[in-house]
PDB file of C-alpha atoms in Angstrom:
ATOM      1  CA  MET A  65      -0.276   0.172   0.224  1.00 39.00           C
ATOM      2  CA  VAL A  66       1.858   3.420  -0.730  1.00 40.00           C
ATOM      3  CA  SER A  67       0.390   6.535   0.112  1.00 40.00           C
ATOM      4  CA  VAL A  68       0.374   9.802  -2.053  1.00 39.00           C
ATOM      5  CA  GLU A  69       0.820  13.233  -0.417  1.00 39.00           C
ATOM      6  CA  LEU A  70       0.428  16.428  -2.950  1.00 38.00           C
ATOM      7  CA  LEU A  71       1.319  19.734  -2.657  1.00 35.00           C
ATOM      8  CA  ASP A  72      -1.606  22.528  -3.291  1.00 35.00           C
ATOM      9  CA  GLN A  73       1.078  25.347  -5.000  1.00 32.00           C
ATOM     10  CA  GLU A  74      -1.521  27.948  -4.115  1.00 36.00           C
ATOM     11  CA  SER A  75      -1.909  27.988  -0.699  1.00 34.00           C
ATOM     12  CA  GLY A  76       1.439  26.240   0.056  1.00 36.00           C
ATOM     13  CA  MET A  77      -0.089  23.378   1.925  1.00 35.00           C
ATOM     14  CA  THR A  78       0.525  20.158   1.824  1.00 37.00           C
ATOM     15  CA  VAL A  79      -2.746  18.405   1.673  1.00 37.00           C
ATOM     16  CA  LEU A  80      -3.968  14.625   0.384  1.00 43.00           C
ATOM     17  CA  GLY A  81      -5.803  15.011  -2.854  1.00 41.00           C
ATOM     18  CA  LEU A  82      -6.541  18.434  -1.919  1.00 38.00           C
ATOM     19  CA  LEU A  83     -10.435  16.908   0.694  1.00 41.00           C
ATOM     20  CA  LEU A  84      -9.127  13.451  -0.523  1.00 44.00           C
ATOM     21  CA  VAL A  85      -7.199  10.771   0.538  1.00 46.00           C
ATOM     22  CA  LEU A  86      -5.884   8.865  -2.407  1.00 46.00           C
ATOM     23  CA  LEU A  87      -4.620   5.356  -0.982  1.00 43.00           C
ATOM     24  CA  LEU A  88      -2.612   3.771  -3.946  1.00 41.00           C
ATOM     25  CA  ALA A  89      -2.779  -0.368  -4.266  1.00 44.00           C
ATOM     26  CA  PHE A  90      -0.517  -2.089  -6.278  1.00 39.00           C
ATOM     27  CA  ALA A  91       1.037  -6.075  -6.227  1.00 37.00           C
ATOM     28  CA  PRO A  92       3.791  -7.305  -4.461  1.00 43.00           C
ATOM     29  CA  HIS A  93       5.968  -7.082  -7.484  1.00 42.00           C
ATOM     30  CA  ALA A  94       5.205  -3.596  -8.797  1.00 48.00           C
ATOM     31  CA  PHE A  95       5.824  -0.455  -6.501  1.00 65.00           C
ATOM     32  CA  ALA A  96       6.993   1.700  -9.286  1.00 80.00           C
ATOM     33  CA  LEU A  97       4.366   4.679 -10.221  1.00 86.00           C
ATOM     34  CA  SER A  98       4.254   5.366 -13.909  1.00 91.00           C
ATOM     35  CA  ASN A  99       2.462   8.728 -15.121  1.00 93.00           C
ATOM     36  CA  GLY A 100      -0.593   9.391 -15.239  1.00 93.00           C
ATOM     37  CA  GLN A 101      -1.431   6.335 -13.276  1.00 92.00           C
ATOM     38  CA  ALA A 102      -4.939   6.091 -11.565  1.00 94.00           C
ATOM     39  CA  ALA A 103      -5.664   5.551  -7.809  1.00 94.00           C
ATOM     40  CA  ASN A 104      -7.521   2.428  -7.046  1.00 94.00           C
ATOM     41  CA  LEU A 105      -8.928   3.298  -4.053  1.00 96.00           C
ATOM     42  CA  VAL A 106     -10.228   6.895  -2.255  1.00 97.00           C
ATOM     43  CA  LEU A 107     -11.290   7.393   1.205  1.00 98.00           C
ATOM     44  CA  GLY A 108     -13.126  10.096   2.162  1.00 97.00           C
ATOM     45  CA  GLN A 109     -15.005  10.864   0.116  1.00 97.00           C
ATOM     46  CA  GLY A 110     -17.686   8.352  -1.828  1.00 96.00           C
ATOM     47  CA  SER A 111     -16.111   7.985  -4.942  1.00 96.00           C
ATOM     48  CA  PHE A 112     -13.393  10.008  -6.979  1.00 96.00           C
ATOM     49  CA  ILE A 113     -15.070  12.902  -8.588  1.00 96.00           C
ATOM     50  CA  SER A 114     -16.899  13.537  -4.981  1.00 95.00           C
ATOM     51  CA  ASN A 115     -15.581  16.417  -2.601  1.00 94.00           C
ATOM     52  CA  ASN A 116     -17.712  16.518  -0.194  1.00 92.00           C
ATOM     53  CA  THR A 117     -16.285  17.982   3.610  1.00 93.00           C
ATOM     54  CA  VAL A 118     -19.154  16.985   5.836  1.00 93.00           C
ATOM     55  CA  ALA A 119     -18.395  15.995   9.394  1.00 97.00           C
ATOM     56  CA  THR A 120     -19.025  12.441   9.040  1.00 98.00           C
ATOM     57  CA  GLN A 121     -17.999   8.814   9.844  1.00 98.00           C
ATOM     58  CA  THR A 122     -17.160   8.595   5.970  1.00 98.00           C
ATOM     59  CA  GLU A 123     -16.187  12.529   4.721  1.00 98.00           C
ATOM     60  CA  LEU A 124     -13.060  14.638   5.045  1.00 98.00           C
ATOM     61  CA  ASP A 125     -12.123  17.877   5.128  1.00 98.00           C
ATOM     62  CA  LEU A 126      -8.717  18.927   4.327  1.00 97.00           C
ATOM     63  CA  PRO A 127      -6.722  16.030   5.567  1.00 97.00           C
ATOM     64  CA  ASN A 128      -3.308  17.310   6.435  1.00 96.00           C
ATOM     65  CA  ALA A 129      -0.819  14.358   7.481  1.00 98.00           C
ATOM     66  CA  VAL A 130      -1.452  10.369   7.455  1.00 98.00           C
ATOM     67  CA  ALA A 131       0.333   7.738   9.845  1.00 98.00           C
ATOM     68  CA  PHE A 132       0.419   4.142  10.270  1.00 98.00           C
ATOM     69  CA  ASP A 133       0.340   2.398  13.296  1.00 98.00           C
ATOM     70  CA  SER A 134       1.630  -0.884  13.931  1.00 97.00           C
ATOM     71  CA  SER A 135      -0.823  -3.021  12.968  1.00 97.00           C
ATOM     72  CA  GLY A 136      -1.185  -1.334   9.351  1.00 98.00           C
ATOM     73  CA  ASN A 137      -4.472   1.107  10.689  1.00 98.00           C
ATOM     74  CA  LEU A 138      -4.295   4.510   8.493  1.00 98.00           C
ATOM     75  CA  TRP A 139      -4.693   7.449  10.594  1.00 98.00           C
ATOM     76  CA  VAL A 140      -5.511  10.629   9.513  1.00 98.00           C
ATOM     77  CA  ALA A 141      -5.033  14.542  10.885  1.00 98.00           C
ATOM     78  CA  ASP A 142      -8.289  15.909   9.107  1.00 98.00           C
ATOM     79  CA  GLN A 143      -7.387  19.484   9.891  1.00 98.00           C
ATOM     80  CA  ASN A 144     -10.858  21.222   9.166  1.00 98.00           C
ATOM     81  CA  ASN A 145     -12.761  18.934  11.185  1.00 98.00           C
ATOM     82  CA  ASN A 146     -10.857  19.102  13.942  1.00 98.00           C
ATOM     83  CA  ARG A 147     -10.325  15.606  14.552  1.00 98.00           C
ATOM     84  CA  VAL A 148      -7.846  12.350  13.968  1.00 98.00           C
ATOM     85  CA  LEU A 149      -9.868   9.722  12.782  1.00 98.00           C
ATOM     86  CA  GLU A 150      -8.144   5.800  12.843  1.00 98.00           C
ATOM     87  CA  TYR A 151      -9.539   3.521   9.531  1.00 98.00           C
ATOM     88  CA  LYS A 152      -8.630   0.025   9.926  1.00 98.00           C
ATOM     89  CA  ALA A 153      -6.948  -2.381   7.529  1.00 97.00           C
ATOM     90  CA  PRO A 154      -7.859  -3.799   4.665  1.00 97.00           C
ATOM     91  CA  PHE A 155      -9.066  -0.638   3.762  1.00 97.00           C
ATOM     92  CA  SER A 156     -11.776  -0.521   0.903  1.00 97.00           C
ATOM     93  CA  THR A 157     -13.493   2.964  -1.123  1.00 97.00           C
ATOM     94  CA  HIS A 158     -15.834   5.594   0.848  1.00 97.00           C
ATOM     95  CA  GLU A 159     -14.518   3.131   4.272  1.00 98.00           C
ATOM     96  CA  ALA A 160     -16.036   4.501   7.220  1.00 98.00           C
ATOM     97  CA  ALA A 161     -13.675   5.391  10.321  1.00 98.00           C
ATOM     98  CA  SER A 162     -13.721   2.902  13.132  1.00 98.00           C
ATOM     99  CA  LEU A 163     -12.517   5.141  15.755  1.00 98.00           C
ATOM    100  CA  VAL A 164     -12.242   9.250  16.499  1.00 98.00           C
ATOM    101  CA  ILE A 165      -9.659  11.430  18.447  1.00 98.00           C
ATOM    102  CA  GLY A 166     -10.750  15.141  19.422  1.00 98.00           C
ATOM    103  CA  GLN A 167     -14.330  14.934  19.002  1.00 98.00           C
ATOM    104  CA  SER A 168     -16.588  13.499  20.537  1.00 98.00           C
ATOM    105  CA  SER A 169     -18.934  11.870  18.167  1.00 98.00           C
ATOM    106  CA  PHE A 170     -18.356  11.143  13.962  1.00 98.00           C
ATOM    107  CA  THR A 171     -20.383  14.341  13.476  1.00 98.00           C
ATOM    108  CA  GLY A 172     -18.566  16.554  15.707  1.00 98.00           C
ATOM    109  CA  ASN A 173     -16.461  19.171  14.267  1.00 98.00           C
ATOM    110  CA  ALA A 174     -16.291  22.215  16.657  1.00 98.00           C
ATOM    111  CA  ALA A 175     -12.409  23.669  17.854  1.00 98.00           C
ATOM    112  CA  THR A 176     -11.782  23.289  21.212  1.00 98.00           C
ATOM    113  CA  THR A 177      -9.235  24.109  23.594  1.00 98.00           C
ATOM    114  CA  SER A 178      -8.724  20.826  26.152  1.00 98.00           C
ATOM    115  CA  SER A 179      -7.581  17.628  26.754  1.00 98.00           C
ATOM    116  CA  THR A 180     -10.393  16.256  24.493  1.00 98.00           C
ATOM    117  CA  GLY A 181     -10.374  18.762  21.659  1.00 98.00           C
ATOM    118  CA  LEU A 182      -8.341  19.535  18.882  1.00 98.00           C
ATOM    119  CA  SER A 183      -8.382  22.962  16.888  1.00 98.00           C
ATOM    120  CA  GLY A 184      -6.854  22.090  13.136  1.00 98.00           C
ATOM    121  CA  PRO A 185      -4.382  19.062  13.663  1.00 98.00           C
ATOM    122  CA  THR A 186      -1.916  19.270  11.041  1.00 98.00           C
ATOM    123  CA  ASP A 187       0.729  16.399  11.758  1.00 98.00           C
ATOM    124  CA  LEU A 188       0.908  12.671  13.902  1.00 98.00           C
ATOM    125  CA  SER A 189       2.769  10.629  14.507  1.00 98.00           C
ATOM    126  CA  PHE A 190       3.262   7.298  16.730  1.00 98.00           C
ATOM    127  CA  ASP A 191       6.159   6.681  19.284  1.00 98.00           C
ATOM    128  CA  SER A 192       7.990   3.396  19.984  1.00 97.00           C
ATOM    129  CA  SER A 193       5.613   2.643  22.610  1.00 97.00           C
ATOM    130  CA  GLY A 194       2.441   2.762  19.956  1.00 98.00           C
ATOM    131  CA  ASN A 195       1.437   5.730  21.430  1.00 98.00           C
ATOM    132  CA  LEU A 196      -0.257   8.732  19.203  1.00 98.00           C
ATOM    133  CA  TRP A 197       0.806  12.537  19.384  1.00 99.00           C
ATOM    134  CA  VAL A 198      -1.042  15.107  17.300  1.00 99.00           C
ATOM    135  CA  VAL A 199       0.428  18.465  16.462  1.00 98.00           C
ATOM    136  CA  ASP A 200      -2.690  20.248  17.521  1.00 98.00           C
ATOM    137  CA  MET A 201      -1.947  23.694  15.445  1.00 98.00           C
ATOM    138  CA  GLY A 202      -4.401  25.918  16.780  1.00 98.00           C
ATOM    139  CA  ASN A 203      -4.039  25.430  19.908  1.00 98.00           C
ATOM    140  CA  SER A 204      -0.230  26.008  19.295  1.00 98.00           C
ATOM    141  CA  ARG A 205       0.382  22.410  21.463  1.00 98.00           C
ATOM    142  CA  VAL A 206       1.450  18.855  20.573  1.00 98.00           C
ATOM    143  CA  LEU A 207      -0.534  16.295  22.613  1.00 99.00           C
ATOM    144  CA  GLU A 208      -0.158  12.581  23.486  1.00 99.00           C
ATOM    145  CA  TYR A 209      -2.452   9.825  23.348  1.00 98.00           C
ATOM    146  CA  THR A 210      -1.895   6.564  24.816  1.00 98.00           C
ATOM    147  CA  THR A 211      -2.625   3.222  23.830  1.00 97.00           C
ATOM    148  CA  PRO A 212      -5.278   1.552  23.778  1.00 97.00           C
ATOM    149  CA  PHE A 213      -7.374   4.029  22.116  1.00 98.00           C
ATOM    150  CA  ALA A 214     -10.938   5.077  22.408  1.00 98.00           C
ATOM    151  CA  THR A 215     -13.653   7.514  20.336  1.00 98.00           C
ATOM    152  CA  GLY A 216     -13.253  10.727  22.155  1.00 98.00           C
ATOM    153  CA  GLU A 217     -10.171   9.931  24.267  1.00 98.00           C
ATOM    154  CA  ALA A 218      -8.405  12.243  26.568  1.00 98.00           C
ATOM    155  CA  ALA A 219      -4.755  13.284  26.297  1.00 98.00           C
ATOM    156  CA  THR A 220      -2.264  12.409  28.957  1.00 98.00           C
ATOM    157  CA  LEU A 221       0.633  15.252  28.428  1.00 98.00           C
ATOM    158  CA  VAL A 222       0.745  18.404  26.584  1.00 98.00           C
ATOM    159  CA  ILE A 223       3.861  20.362  25.451  1.00 98.00           C
ATOM    160  CA  GLY A 224       4.026  23.932  24.367  1.00 98.00           C
ATOM    161  CA  GLN A 225       0.870  25.081  27.060  1.00 98.00           C
ATOM    162  CA  SER A 226       1.008  24.426  30.563  1.00 97.00           C
ATOM    163  CA  SER A 227      -2.448  23.303  30.486  1.00 98.00           C
ATOM    164  CA  PHE A 228      -5.247  21.325  28.872  1.00 98.00           C
ATOM    165  CA  THR A 229      -6.964  24.867  28.768  1.00 98.00           C
ATOM    166  CA  SER A 230      -4.476  27.291  27.747  1.00 97.00           C
ATOM    167  CA  SER A 231      -3.252  28.280  24.025  1.00 95.00           C
ATOM    168  CA  ASP A 232      -1.324  30.863  24.408  1.00 95.00           C
ATOM    169  CA  PHE A 233       0.905  31.618  21.270  1.00 93.00           C
ATOM    170  CA  ALA A 234       2.975  34.295  22.378  1.00 87.00           C
ATOM    171  CA  ASP A 235       5.594  32.317  24.055  1.00 88.00           C
ATOM    172  CA  THR A 236       8.947  32.515  22.584  1.00 95.00           C
ATOM    173  CA  ASN A 237      11.020  30.495  25.233  1.00 97.00           C
ATOM    174  CA  SER A 238      12.217  26.947  25.760  1.00 98.00           C
ATOM    175  CA  THR A 239       8.201  25.745  27.251  1.00 98.00           C
ATOM    176  CA  GLY A 240       6.064  27.556  24.346  1.00 98.00           C
ATOM    177  CA  LEU A 241       4.671  26.808  20.803  1.00 98.00           C
ATOM    178  CA  SER A 242       3.127  29.312  18.228  1.00 97.00           C
ATOM    179  CA  TYR A 243       1.549  27.661  15.400  1.00 97.00           C
ATOM    180  CA  PRO A 244       3.634  24.669  15.531  1.00 98.00           C
ATOM    181  CA  THR A 245       3.205  21.889  11.864  1.00 98.00           C
ATOM    182  CA  GLY A 246       5.255  18.808  12.126  1.00 98.00           C
ATOM    183  CA  LEU A 247       6.887  16.624  14.368  1.00 98.00           C
ATOM    184  CA  SER A 248       9.249  13.719  14.169  1.00 98.00           C
ATOM    185  CA  PHE A 249      11.073  10.984  16.665  1.00 98.00           C
ATOM    186  CA  ASP A 250      14.651  10.445  16.247  1.00 98.00           C
ATOM    187  CA  SER A 251      16.226   7.269  17.053  1.00 97.00           C
ATOM    188  CA  GLY A 252      16.920   7.822  20.622  1.00 97.00           C
ATOM    189  CA  GLY A 253      12.764   8.369  21.230  1.00 98.00           C
ATOM    190  CA  ASN A 254      13.220  12.254  21.747  1.00 98.00           C
ATOM    191  CA  LEU A 255      10.710  14.351  20.385  1.00 98.00           C
ATOM    192  CA  TRP A 256      11.375  17.275  17.652  1.00 98.00           C
ATOM    193  CA  VAL A 257       8.804  19.400  16.566  1.00 98.00           C
ATOM    194  CA  ALA A 258       8.735  21.887  13.282  1.00 98.00           C
ATOM    195  CA  ASP A 259       7.190  25.624  15.756  1.00 98.00           C
ATOM    196  CA  GLN A 260       6.646  27.525  12.461  1.00 96.00           C
ATOM    197  CA  GLY A 261       5.864  30.495  14.632  1.00 96.00           C
ATOM    198  CA  ASN A 262       8.686  31.027  16.222  1.00 96.00           C
ATOM    199  CA  ASP A 263      10.427  29.801  12.757  1.00 96.00           C
ATOM    200  CA  ARG A 264      12.464  27.330  14.837  1.00 97.00           C
ATOM    201  CA  VAL A 265      12.948  23.388  15.263  1.00 98.00           C
ATOM    202  CA  LEU A 266      12.645  22.305  19.019  1.00 98.00           C
ATOM    203  CA  GLU A 267      14.123  18.852  20.715  1.00 98.00           C
ATOM    204  CA  TYR A 268      12.064  17.351  23.785  1.00 98.00           C
ATOM    205  CA  LYS A 269      13.892  14.710  25.632  1.00 98.00           C
ATOM    206  CA  THR A 270      11.968  11.281  27.010  1.00 98.00           C
ATOM    207  CA  PRO A 271      10.404  10.726  29.347  1.00 98.00           C
ATOM    208  CA  PHE A 272       8.287  13.836  28.591  1.00 98.00           C
ATOM    209  CA  SER A 273       5.989  15.403  31.309  1.00 98.00           C
ATOM    210  CA  THR A 274       3.509  18.203  30.639  1.00 98.00           C
ATOM    211  CA  HIS A 275       4.998  21.836  29.828  1.00 98.00           C
ATOM    212  CA  GLU A 276       8.412  20.024  29.581  1.00 98.00           C
ATOM    213  CA  ALA A 277      10.881  22.471  28.530  1.00 98.00           C
ATOM    214  CA  ALA A 278      12.791  22.100  25.288  1.00 98.00           C
ATOM    215  CA  SER A 279      16.444  21.275  25.578  1.00 98.00           C
ATOM    216  CA  LEU A 280      17.664  22.394  21.875  1.00 98.00           C
ATOM    217  CA  VAL A 281      16.476  25.212  19.288  1.00 98.00           C
ATOM    218  CA  ILE A 282      17.399  25.525  16.132  1.00 97.00           C
ATOM    219  CA  GLY A 283      16.877  28.195  13.562  1.00 96.00           C
ATOM    220  CA  GLN A 284      17.191  31.007  16.422  1.00 96.00           C
ATOM    221  CA  SER A 285      20.537  31.692  18.350  1.00 95.00           C
ATOM    222  CA  GLY A 286      18.165  31.162  21.663  1.00 96.00           C
ATOM    223  CA  PHE A 287      15.169  30.314  23.207  1.00 97.00           C
ATOM    224  CA  THR A 288      13.979  33.532  23.534  1.00 97.00           C
ATOM    225  CA  THR A 289      14.530  35.016  20.040  1.00 93.00           C
ATOM    226  CA  THR A 290      13.028  35.276  16.455  1.00 88.00           C
ATOM    227  CA  ASN A 291      14.494  36.240  14.064  1.00 83.00           C
ATOM    228  CA  THR A 292      12.107  36.297  11.255  1.00 77.00           C
ATOM    229  CA  GLY A 293      12.842  36.371   7.364  1.00 73.00           C
ATOM    230  CA  ALA A 294      16.879  35.503   8.027  1.00 79.00           C
ATOM    231  CA  THR A 295      18.727  34.233   4.961  1.00 89.00           C
ATOM    232  CA  THR A 296      21.435  32.618   6.932  1.00 92.00           C
ATOM    233  CA  GLN A 297      23.218  29.894   7.286  1.00 94.00           C
ATOM    234  CA  THR A 298      21.735  29.359  11.233  1.00 94.00           C
ATOM    235  CA  ASP A 299      18.318  30.878  10.336  1.00 94.00           C
ATOM    236  CA  LEU A 300      14.836  28.993   9.554  1.00 95.00           C
ATOM    237  CA  ASN A 301      12.018  31.245   8.812  1.00 94.00           C
ATOM    238  CA  GLY A 302       8.172  29.454   8.791  1.00 93.00           C
ATOM    239  CA  VAL A 303       9.657  25.966   8.939  1.00 95.00           C
ATOM    240  CA  LYS A 304       6.624  23.485   8.164  1.00 96.00           C
ATOM    241  CA  ALA A 305       8.018  19.909   8.605  1.00 96.00           C
ATOM    242  CA  LEU A 306      11.276  17.963   9.404  1.00 96.00           C
ATOM    243  CA  ALA A 307      12.380  14.330   9.340  1.00 97.00           C
ATOM    244  CA  PHE A 308      15.666  12.329  10.186  1.00 97.00           C
ATOM    245  CA  ASP A 309      18.066   9.918   7.630  1.00 95.00           C
ATOM    246  CA  SER A 310      19.335   7.158   8.364  1.00 90.00           C
TER     247      SER A 310
END
């Protein structure tokens, strides 16, 4: 199973098929893509030509990131519906999500600042223990959800805010975040976050705790500086994502 990520050139936002999540399935011996190849499965819409954005168990509105858990299930950050959805393998066109996080039901889409709410999630990943981490951009925070997962589950830990009910986006220090957009784990299990509003990347050391202070900053000379727009060997501007090589 191969997922295809597309870039919306007008908005500059990475989205998955704009309002669709397109999953392309191939025979085990044929992983090469070809020009103009047609997708054979779609999630988030009833067909390849529909673009409904209603909050339901089968629709998506501006999905912005995907991740697979250790069982091969697909998780989608459904940004405009302020939620994360799980889809169980094996997948099928117009499959209904099996679980929702960030809302109490599949028809809710309100943005909230609480341990159970989300506001514009933009990225997600699983740690080595199988726990789910979500970048909650609209609330300027990163949340951890521990396994086993359940619909409407409360986050167990928050980074970037002092509590689950705060959403301060103006903190430029070692404990604050400003509209983060991406995250990744290194080989040591440490968490790295793309802090877009502060033009920097932050490292958080494991074991994690609520309101943990970052241990390292890249893109700025210190935790309290925001040198915006500089084009140098040491500065960053509007960083959106990050990844580690082998």
